[in-house]
Every structure is written in C-alpha cells, then in structure tokens.
Amino acid sequence: MTSPYRVGYELPPLEIPVTRTLIVAGAIASRDYQDVHHDAELAREKGSPDIFMNILTTNGLVGRYLTDHFGPTAVLRKVAIRLGAPNHPGDVMRLTGWITEVAAGEPAEAVVQVTGDNGIGRHVTGTVTIALPGPSPKGSGT
C-alpha cells in the first residue's frame, strides 16, 4: 500500500502557549538545572528578559507536533533542530511543517521540515525523519 503523504504536504499548524510552568517543567524533566530555565532574577542578571525554554523541551515539542499529526505508531527516526529566538513565558510558539521527501518501504519514511515561530522571531528550525504508520490490520476497525 502506498502512503497518502506526498512531497509538499503541509501539516496543520500547532500553537503552544509558552508558560512559565511549561518552561520550568521541561527543564526539570530533562534534568537541565541551569538557572536561566527556572530563576527569572538570575536570568535577568545574565542578560535575558526572563527565563527561557531549553533545547530539550523544544525537541520534545517538535516530536509531539509530528506524532500528534501522524499518530502513535509513527516513529521518529532522526531529529535535528537548531534554536534561534528564545521562548519566554507569555508567548506562543507556532509550529509548522511540510514534507520534503518520501521514501517507500516497510514502513514508508518521510522527511519533514519543521519551523517554530514566536513573537520575537524563529525559535526553532529542524528536519525530522519519521517512519510513517502503515495501514491498520484487517479487522482492527481503525
């Protein structure tokens, strides 16, 4: 069976409110205890207007964006991201993506270009290789 996904296919955007809780929880969950991710006063002393999101949280949100779209059986094969403008509390990050390559096989794979923008610019740019979910087994009802 062929994949319904084609080069140029655009994923619907996902808007993620950037809250102080999201930033701090993501830093703690990824064991990133740098003060700029949880202490606003120390972040300001280091030149930032507030705390900011770490790369591991961004990486997880990019993964979530793709697996929410492609489904729970999709597998992230390779994730390569680069950060730009920081995500601060009170902003919204808008993730967008489009397929740049599709490879047939079992499972089929796609390369998805992802960007995430916030109120001050481009927060993340990335390329993700994802194994696409196959057809549902007969009789599964899905």
Tab-separated table of C-alpha atoms in Angstrom:
chain	number	residue	atom	x	y	z
A	1	MET	CA	0.000	0.000	0.000
A	2	THR	CA	1.277	3.469	-0.784
A	3	SER	CA	1.481	6.279	1.728
A	4	PRO	CA	-1.121	9.057	1.455
A	5	TYR	CA	1.644	11.558	2.185
A	6	ARG	CA	3.441	13.365	-0.640
A	7	VAL	CA	6.278	15.852	-1.011
A	8	GLY	CA	4.864	19.308	-0.350
A	9	TYR	CA	2.183	18.061	2.037
A	10	GLU	CA	1.694	20.712	4.753
A	11	LEU	CA	0.869	19.747	8.301
A	12	PRO	CA	-1.679	21.900	10.096
A	13	PRO	CA	-0.010	24.364	12.465
A	14	LEU	CA	0.112	23.796	16.216
A	15	GLU	CA	0.096	26.740	18.603
A	16	ILE	CA	1.643	26.099	22.006
A	17	PRO	CA	1.262	28.675	24.791
A	18	VAL	CA	4.696	29.188	26.359
A	19	THR	CA	4.001	29.281	30.078
A	20	ARG	CA	6.396	29.614	32.970
A	21	THR	CA	5.217	26.171	34.115
A	22	LEU	CA	5.989	24.597	30.710
A	23	ILE	CA	9.493	26.080	30.692
A	24	VAL	CA	10.326	25.036	34.261
A	25	ALA	CA	8.699	21.593	33.996
A	26	GLY	CA	10.520	20.873	30.722
A	27	ALA	CA	13.853	21.868	32.233
A	28	ILE	CA	13.298	19.716	35.326
A	29	ALA	CA	12.041	16.745	33.292
A	30	SER	CA	15.184	16.859	31.146
A	31	ARG	CA	17.423	17.391	34.198
A	32	ASP	CA	18.562	20.766	32.963
A	33	TYR	CA	19.052	22.743	36.151
A	34	GLN	CA	20.595	25.834	34.557
A	35	ASP	CA	19.200	28.822	36.429
A	36	VAL	CA	18.137	30.615	33.225
A	37	HIS	CA	15.364	27.995	32.846
A	38	HIS	CA	13.758	28.492	36.272
A	39	ASP	CA	15.006	31.656	38.046
A	40	ALA	CA	13.807	34.895	36.429
A	41	GLU	CA	16.022	37.124	38.564
A	42	LEU	CA	19.198	35.214	37.699
A	43	ALA	CA	18.151	35.036	34.033
A	44	ARG	CA	17.842	38.851	34.020
A	45	GLU	CA	21.250	39.190	35.686
A	46	LYS	CA	22.646	37.175	32.770
A	47	GLY	CA	21.038	39.485	30.199
A	48	SER	CA	17.770	37.734	29.405
A	49	PRO	CA	14.431	39.483	29.969
A	50	ASP	CA	13.062	36.343	31.687
A	51	ILE	CA	13.582	32.588	31.907
A	52	PHE	CA	13.615	30.763	28.578
A	53	MET	CA	12.887	27.290	27.213
A	54	ASN	CA	15.710	24.781	26.882
A	55	ILE	CA	16.502	22.852	23.695
A	56	LEU	CA	15.351	19.514	25.111
A	57	THR	CA	11.854	20.868	25.757
A	58	THR	CA	11.745	22.295	22.239
A	59	ASN	CA	12.926	18.934	20.883
A	60	GLY	CA	10.104	17.196	22.730
A	61	LEU	CA	7.516	19.664	21.446
A	62	VAL	CA	8.698	19.144	17.853
A	63	GLY	CA	8.330	15.396	18.382
A	64	ARG	CA	4.877	15.873	19.883
A	65	TYR	CA	3.833	18.006	16.906
A	66	LEU	CA	4.699	15.210	14.491
A	67	THR	CA	3.374	12.252	16.486
A	68	ASP	CA	0.131	14.123	17.245
A	69	HIS	CA	-0.306	14.510	13.483
A	70	PHE	CA	0.950	11.160	12.183
A	71	GLY	CA	-0.360	9.090	15.094
A	72	PRO	CA	1.015	6.995	17.938
A	73	THR	CA	2.533	4.334	15.682
A	74	ALA	CA	4.729	6.839	13.831
A	75	VAL	CA	8.374	6.587	14.907
A	76	LEU	CA	10.824	9.481	14.981
A	77	ARG	CA	13.973	8.147	13.305
A	78	LYS	CA	16.110	11.306	13.346
A	79	VAL	CA	15.534	14.762	14.808
A	80	ALA	CA	17.923	17.624	14.033
A	81	ILE	CA	16.931	21.049	15.344
A	82	ARG	CA	18.566	24.440	15.746
A	83	LEU	CA	17.374	27.139	18.124
A	84	GLY	CA	17.054	30.811	17.315
A	85	ALA	CA	14.905	33.360	19.181
A	86	PRO	CA	14.231	32.236	22.760
A	87	ASN	CA	10.805	31.170	24.004
A	88	HIS	CA	9.857	33.312	27.021
A	89	PRO	CA	6.790	32.977	29.264
A	90	GLY	CA	3.664	34.632	27.890
A	91	ASP	CA	4.489	33.997	24.245
A	92	VAL	CA	3.009	31.446	21.838
A	93	MET	CA	5.126	29.154	19.675
A	94	ARG	CA	3.506	28.266	16.340
A	95	LEU	CA	4.890	25.058	14.828
A	96	THR	CA	4.502	24.402	11.110
A	97	GLY	CA	5.814	21.586	8.952
A	98	TRP	CA	5.890	20.226	5.433
A	99	ILE	CA	7.150	17.028	3.846
A	100	THR	CA	10.296	17.415	1.734
A	101	GLU	CA	10.976	13.723	0.964
A	102	VAL	CA	9.063	10.448	0.997
A	103	ALA	CA	10.736	7.038	0.739
A	104	ALA	CA	8.751	3.892	0.013
A	105	GLY	CA	9.334	0.860	2.144
A	106	GLU	CA	8.016	-1.017	5.120
A	107	PRO	CA	7.476	1.274	6.808
A	108	ALA	CA	7.467	4.254	4.476
A	109	GLU	CA	9.523	7.189	5.757
A	110	ALA	CA	9.135	10.926	5.323
A	111	VAL	CA	11.464	13.844	5.932
A	112	VAL	CA	9.603	16.763	7.459
A	113	GLN	CA	10.935	20.312	7.660
A	114	VAL	CA	9.691	21.985	10.846
A	115	THR	CA	9.761	25.596	11.991
A	116	GLY	CA	8.516	27.190	15.184
A	117	ASP	CA	7.958	30.926	15.463
A	118	ASN	CA	7.138	33.119	18.442
A	119	GLY	CA	6.511	36.830	18.932
A	120	ILE	CA	10.172	37.781	18.512
A	121	GLY	CA	11.151	35.511	15.620
A	122	ARG	CA	12.021	31.985	14.621
A	123	HIS	CA	12.554	29.831	17.707
A	124	VAL	CA	13.357	26.521	16.030
A	125	THR	CA	14.236	25.151	12.615
A	126	GLY	CA	14.549	21.435	12.121
A	127	THR	CA	14.474	18.380	9.950
A	128	VAL	CA	12.838	15.188	11.173
A	129	THR	CA	12.866	11.752	9.577
A	130	ILE	CA	9.774	9.826	10.603
A	131	ALA	CA	8.633	6.255	9.921
A	132	LEU	CA	5.035	6.620	8.821
A	133	PRO	CA	2.303	4.424	10.248
A	134	GLY	CA	1.165	1.631	7.982
A	135	PRO	CA	-2.377	0.621	7.165
A	136	SER	CA	-4.436	-0.743	10.048
A	137	PRO	CA	-4.524	-4.545	10.313
A	138	LYS	CA	-7.659	-6.168	8.879
A	139	GLY	CA	-10.443	-6.396	11.395
A	140	SER	CA	-8.983	-3.770	13.711
A	141	GLY	CA	-11.824	-1.354	12.996
A	142	THR	CA	-9.472	1.615	12.605
